[in-house]
Amino acid sequence: MGRATVADIKGRDFSELDKEAKANTENTNKGSNTNKNRNTTTSDSRGRKNRRRQKKTMVVHPVQRLFDACKDVFAHAGTGFVPPPDKIEQLSALLDEIRPVDVGLSPRMPFFSPQATRRAPTITYLHIHECEKFSMGIFCLPPSGVLPLHNHPGMTVFSKLLFGTMHIKSYDWVVGAPSASAVAEPSQTAQRSEVRMAKVKVDSNLTAPCKTSILYPADGGNMHCFTAVTACAVLDVLGPPYSDLEGRHCTYYLAYPFTKFSGDEQVSIPDEEKDRYAWLQERDKPEDLVVEGALYTGPVIREN
């Protein structure tokens, strides 16, 4: 049976009241009481209908749903934590549906404008939430903006490109591969330091809308570099987040061609595949990397 509309309720009440009025034309007091009952009944019906409408319109916004899911998925997160497959699928599906407007973003915002400077373009970070278990935030890159090659030790990271085109190059360590000794670039350090062999996981452009990218503690491209081909924004979920106290320190790297160092002679790799490998060397945080914080203006998250 269909739910009665306000018009149906009104029609029924007035019809019944008309019959009562005809049957009691000589009892004006009763007619008056009936009129009051009619108004009360109609008012109650409207109130119930309005409450039903309010329940229907109480929609949880996408960022709140994502936050609630993160609280569940990363409830027991620690270094090296990887969510079970069904939880990974759950978070990925939620992120896939998030649009720029859902987080209060527009490509017309000033931090996406081209920057006329000799230095690397400034990157803006919008902090949404961070706790011991996970963090949520948005990196806003103007054209040619670069997040240099860096790692995510013991972390699972979901990255959703909200708009624009971005080049991603990512690596994973080659387990058991020999190391090599290398002289770093003069601008980085004057000391000799070890380089480690890594395999390229991704080296391509992504254009929104696209699926959420996921990296894991030991695979999936745990070390990556983002380069903005056009202005773009990336929503990141990290579980657990960086923590120097817990050994999750962000380390930056230089990448060298596989054939640059003698260590390549100790590894049997076909010539046609050598461009899929590289040597990574730790470096200090790049001096030209500037990341500024800005106010997140999207929907407010309710933590309770």
Coordinates of C-alpha atoms in Angstrom, one line a residue:
M1 CA 0.0 0.0 0.0
G2 CA 1.3 3.4 -1.0
R3 CA 2.1 6.1 1.7
A4 CA -0.7 8.7 1.9
T5 CA 0.3 12.2 0.8
V6 CA -0.5 15.4 2.7
A7 CA -3.3 16.1 0.2
D8 CA -4.8 12.7 0.8
I9 CA -4.8 13.2 4.6
K10 CA -6.4 16.6 4.2
G11 CA -9.1 15.3 1.9
R12 CA -10.0 12.5 4.3
D13 CA -10.2 14.8 7.3
F14 CA -12.4 17.4 5.7
S15 CA -14.8 14.8 4.2
E16 CA -15.3 13.2 7.7
L17 CA -15.8 16.6 9.3
D18 CA -18.4 17.6 6.7
K19 CA -20.5 14.5 7.6
E20 CA -20.2 15.3 11.3
A21 CA -21.2 18.9 10.8
K22 CA -24.4 17.9 8.8
A23 CA -25.4 15.4 11.5
N24 CA -25.0 17.9 14.3
T25 CA -26.2 21.2 12.8
E26 CA -28.1 22.0 16.0
N27 CA -25.1 21.4 18.3
T28 CA -22.8 24.3 17.6
N29 CA -20.5 23.5 20.5
K30 CA -19.9 20.0 19.1
G31 CA -19.2 21.5 15.7
S32 CA -16.7 23.8 17.3
N33 CA -14.9 21.0 19.0
T34 CA -14.9 19.0 15.8
N35 CA -13.2 21.9 14.1
K36 CA -10.5 22.0 16.7
N37 CA -10.0 18.2 16.3
R38 CA -9.7 18.7 12.6
N39 CA -7.0 21.3 13.0
T40 CA -5.2 19.2 15.5
T41 CA -5.4 16.1 13.3
T42 CA -4.2 18.0 10.3
S43 CA -1.3 19.6 12.3
D44 CA -0.3 16.2 13.7
S45 CA -0.4 14.7 10.2
R46 CA 1.8 17.5 8.8
G47 CA 4.2 17.1 11.7
R48 CA 4.6 13.3 11.1
K49 CA 5.1 13.9 7.4
N50 CA 7.7 16.6 8.0
R51 CA 9.6 14.3 10.3
R52 CA 9.5 11.6 7.7
R53 CA 10.9 14.1 5.1
Q54 CA 13.7 15.1 7.5
K55 CA 14.7 11.4 7.9
K56 CA 14.7 11.0 4.1
T57 CA 16.9 14.1 3.6
M58 CA 19.5 13.2 6.2
V59 CA 22.3 12.2 3.7
V60 CA 25.8 11.5 5.0
H61 CA 28.3 13.3 2.7
P62 CA 31.1 11.3 1.0
V63 CA 33.9 12.6 3.1
Q64 CA 32.1 11.6 6.3
R65 CA 31.5 8.1 4.9
L66 CA 35.2 7.9 4.1
F67 CA 36.2 9.0 7.6
D68 CA 33.8 6.5 9.2
A69 CA 35.2 3.7 7.0
C70 CA 38.8 4.7 7.8
K71 CA 38.1 4.5 11.6
D72 CA 36.9 0.9 11.0
V73 CA 39.5 -0.2 8.5
F74 CA 42.5 1.2 10.4
A75 CA 41.3 0.6 13.9
H76 CA 44.2 -1.7 14.6
A77 CA 46.7 -0.1 12.2
G78 CA 50.4 -0.1 13.0
T79 CA 53.7 -0.2 11.1
G80 CA 53.4 -2.8 8.3
F81 CA 49.6 -3.0 8.6
V82 CA 47.7 -4.1 5.4
P83 CA 43.9 -4.1 5.5
P84 CA 42.1 -7.3 4.4
P85 CA 41.0 -7.4 0.8
D86 CA 37.4 -6.6 1.5
K87 CA 38.3 -3.5 3.5
I88 CA 40.7 -2.4 0.7
E89 CA 37.8 -2.7 -1.7
Q90 CA 35.5 -0.8 0.6
L91 CA 37.8 2.2 0.9
S92 CA 38.7 2.2 -2.8
A93 CA 35.0 2.2 -3.8
L94 CA 34.3 5.2 -1.5
L95 CA 37.3 7.1 -2.8
D96 CA 36.4 6.3 -6.4
E97 CA 33.1 8.2 -5.9
I98 CA 34.5 11.4 -4.4
R99 CA 34.5 14.4 -6.6
P100 CA 36.3 17.8 -6.2
V101 CA 33.0 19.5 -5.1
D102 CA 32.6 16.9 -2.3
V103 CA 35.8 18.3 -0.6
G104 CA 35.2 21.9 -1.5
L105 CA 37.7 22.1 -4.3
S106 CA 37.6 23.9 -7.7
P107 CA 40.4 24.1 -10.3
R108 CA 39.8 27.9 -10.2
M109 CA 41.2 28.2 -6.7
P110 CA 44.4 30.3 -6.5
F111 CA 46.8 27.5 -5.5
F112 CA 46.2 25.7 -8.8
S113 CA 47.2 28.7 -10.9
P114 CA 50.5 28.6 -12.9
Q115 CA 53.4 30.2 -10.9
A116 CA 55.9 32.4 -12.7
T117 CA 59.0 31.6 -10.7
R118 CA 62.4 30.0 -11.2
R119 CA 61.9 27.8 -8.1
A120 CA 59.8 24.7 -8.1
P121 CA 56.1 25.6 -7.9
T122 CA 54.6 25.7 -4.4
I123 CA 52.4 22.8 -3.4
T124 CA 49.5 23.3 -1.1
Y125 CA 48.3 20.7 1.5
L126 CA 44.8 20.7 2.9
H127 CA 44.6 18.9 6.2
I128 CA 41.4 17.0 6.8
H129 CA 42.2 14.7 9.7
E130 CA 45.0 12.9 11.4
C131 CA 45.2 10.5 14.3
E132 CA 47.6 7.7 15.4
K133 CA 45.9 5.3 13.0
F134 CA 45.3 7.2 9.8
S135 CA 45.4 10.6 8.1
M136 CA 43.4 12.2 5.4
G137 CA 44.5 15.2 3.3
I138 CA 44.7 16.7 -0.2
F139 CA 47.8 17.8 -2.1
C140 CA 47.1 20.6 -4.5
L141 CA 49.6 20.9 -7.3
P142 CA 49.8 23.7 -9.9
P143 CA 51.1 22.9 -13.4
S144 CA 54.6 21.5 -13.2
G145 CA 54.4 21.0 -9.4
V146 CA 56.4 18.1 -8.2
L147 CA 56.3 15.9 -5.1
P148 CA 59.8 14.4 -5.3
L149 CA 60.5 10.7 -5.0
H150 CA 59.8 9.6 -1.4
N151 CA 58.8 6.5 0.6
H152 CA 56.0 5.4 2.9
P153 CA 57.6 3.0 5.3
G154 CA 55.3 0.4 6.8
M155 CA 52.2 2.2 5.4
T156 CA 49.3 1.4 3.2
V157 CA 48.3 4.5 1.1
F158 CA 45.2 5.2 -1.0
S159 CA 45.6 8.1 -3.5
K160 CA 42.6 9.4 -5.4
L161 CA 43.3 11.9 -8.3
L162 CA 40.3 14.3 -8.0
F163 CA 41.0 16.3 -11.2
G164 CA 43.7 17.0 -13.7
T165 CA 46.5 15.0 -15.2
M166 CA 49.5 13.8 -13.2
H167 CA 52.6 11.7 -14.0
I168 CA 53.4 9.0 -11.5
K169 CA 56.7 7.1 -11.3
S170 CA 56.9 4.6 -8.5
Y171 CA 59.3 1.9 -7.4
D172 CA 59.5 -1.1 -5.1
W173 CA 62.7 -2.5 -3.6
V174 CA 64.1 -5.6 -5.2
V175 CA 64.4 -8.1 -2.3
G176 CA 67.8 -9.8 -2.1
A177 CA 69.4 -7.6 -4.8
P178 CA 73.0 -6.5 -4.2
S179 CA 73.7 -2.9 -3.3
A180 CA 76.3 -0.7 -4.9
S181 CA 78.5 2.2 -3.8
A182 CA 77.9 5.6 -5.4
V183 CA 79.0 9.2 -5.2
A184 CA 76.0 11.4 -4.9
E185 CA 75.4 14.6 -6.8
P186 CA 77.6 17.4 -5.4
S187 CA 74.5 19.4 -4.6
Q188 CA 73.2 16.6 -2.4
T189 CA 76.1 15.4 -0.3
A190 CA 79.9 15.1 -0.5
Q191 CA 79.9 11.6 1.0
R192 CA 79.8 8.3 -0.7
S193 CA 76.5 6.5 0.1
E194 CA 74.9 3.2 -0.7
V195 CA 72.4 2.8 -3.5
R196 CA 69.7 0.1 -3.5
M197 CA 68.2 -1.6 -6.5
A198 CA 64.5 -1.0 -7.2
K199 CA 62.1 -2.0 -9.9
V200 CA 59.8 0.5 -11.6
K201 CA 56.2 -0.2 -10.7
V202 CA 54.4 2.6 -12.5
D203 CA 55.7 5.1 -15.0
S204 CA 52.7 6.8 -16.7
N205 CA 50.2 9.6 -16.7
L206 CA 46.9 9.4 -14.9
T207 CA 43.9 11.6 -15.8
A208 CA 40.9 12.1 -13.7
P209 CA 38.4 10.5 -13.4
C210 CA 40.3 7.3 -12.7
K211 CA 40.5 4.5 -10.2
T212 CA 42.1 5.0 -6.8
S213 CA 45.8 4.0 -6.6
I214 CA 47.0 1.9 -3.7
L215 CA 50.5 1.2 -2.4
Y216 CA 51.5 -1.2 0.3
P217 CA 54.4 -1.5 2.8
A218 CA 56.4 -3.8 0.5
D219 CA 54.8 -3.4 -3.0
G220 CA 52.5 -1.4 -5.2
G221 CA 55.1 1.3 -5.7
N222 CA 55.9 2.3 -2.1
M223 CA 58.3 5.0 -3.3
H224 CA 56.8 7.4 -5.8
C225 CA 57.1 10.8 -7.4
F226 CA 54.2 12.9 -8.5
T227 CA 54.5 15.5 -11.3
A228 CA 51.6 17.7 -12.3
V229 CA 51.1 17.7 -16.1
T230 CA 48.2 20.0 -15.5
A231 CA 46.9 21.5 -12.3
C232 CA 45.7 18.6 -10.2
A233 CA 44.6 17.5 -6.7
V234 CA 45.2 14.2 -4.9
L235 CA 43.3 13.0 -1.9
D236 CA 45.5 10.8 0.2
V237 CA 44.6 8.4 2.9
L238 CA 47.6 7.0 4.9
G239 CA 47.3 4.2 7.4
P240 CA 49.1 4.5 9.6
P241 CA 50.5 8.0 9.0
Y242 CA 54.1 9.1 9.2
S243 CA 55.6 9.0 12.7
D244 CA 59.3 9.5 13.5
L245 CA 58.7 8.1 16.9
E246 CA 57.4 4.8 15.4
G247 CA 60.1 4.6 12.7
R248 CA 57.9 5.8 9.8
H249 CA 60.1 8.7 8.6
C250 CA 59.7 10.2 5.2
T251 CA 62.9 9.6 3.2
Y252 CA 63.6 11.2 -0.2
Y253 CA 65.6 9.6 -3.0
L254 CA 67.6 10.2 -6.1
A255 CA 67.0 7.7 -8.9
Y256 CA 69.8 6.6 -11.2
P257 CA 69.7 4.4 -14.4
F258 CA 70.3 0.8 -13.8
T259 CA 73.5 0.7 -15.9
K260 CA 75.1 3.6 -14.0
F261 CA 76.8 1.5 -11.3
S262 CA 78.9 -1.7 -11.2
G263 CA 76.3 -3.5 -9.2
D264 CA 74.3 -4.2 -12.4
E265 CA 76.9 -6.8 -13.3
Q266 CA 75.9 -9.0 -10.4
V267 CA 72.3 -9.2 -11.5
S268 CA 71.1 -11.1 -14.5
I269 CA 68.5 -8.9 -16.2
P270 CA 67.8 -9.0 -20.0
D271 CA 69.0 -5.8 -21.8
E272 CA 65.4 -5.0 -22.9
E273 CA 64.2 -4.9 -19.3
K274 CA 67.0 -2.9 -17.7
D275 CA 65.1 0.3 -18.1
R276 CA 62.5 -1.1 -15.7
Y277 CA 65.1 -1.1 -12.9
A278 CA 67.0 1.7 -11.2
W279 CA 69.3 2.5 -8.3
L280 CA 67.9 4.7 -5.5
Q281 CA 70.0 6.7 -3.2
E282 CA 68.8 8.5 0.0
R283 CA 69.0 12.3 -0.1
D284 CA 68.1 15.2 2.1
K285 CA 64.8 16.8 1.6
P286 CA 65.0 18.9 -1.6
E287 CA 65.7 22.5 -0.8
D288 CA 63.3 23.7 -3.5
L289 CA 60.4 21.6 -2.2
V290 CA 57.9 24.0 -0.7
V291 CA 54.6 22.7 0.7
E292 CA 52.3 25.2 2.4
G293 CA 49.3 24.4 4.5
A294 CA 45.9 25.9 3.7
L295 CA 42.5 25.7 5.3
Y296 CA 40.3 22.8 4.2
T297 CA 36.9 24.3 3.3
G298 CA 35.0 21.1 2.6
P299 CA 32.3 19.4 4.7
V300 CA 33.1 19.2 8.4
I301 CA 33.8 15.8 9.7
R302 CA 32.0 14.6 12.9
E303 CA 34.4 12.4 14.8
N304 CA 31.8 11.0 17.3

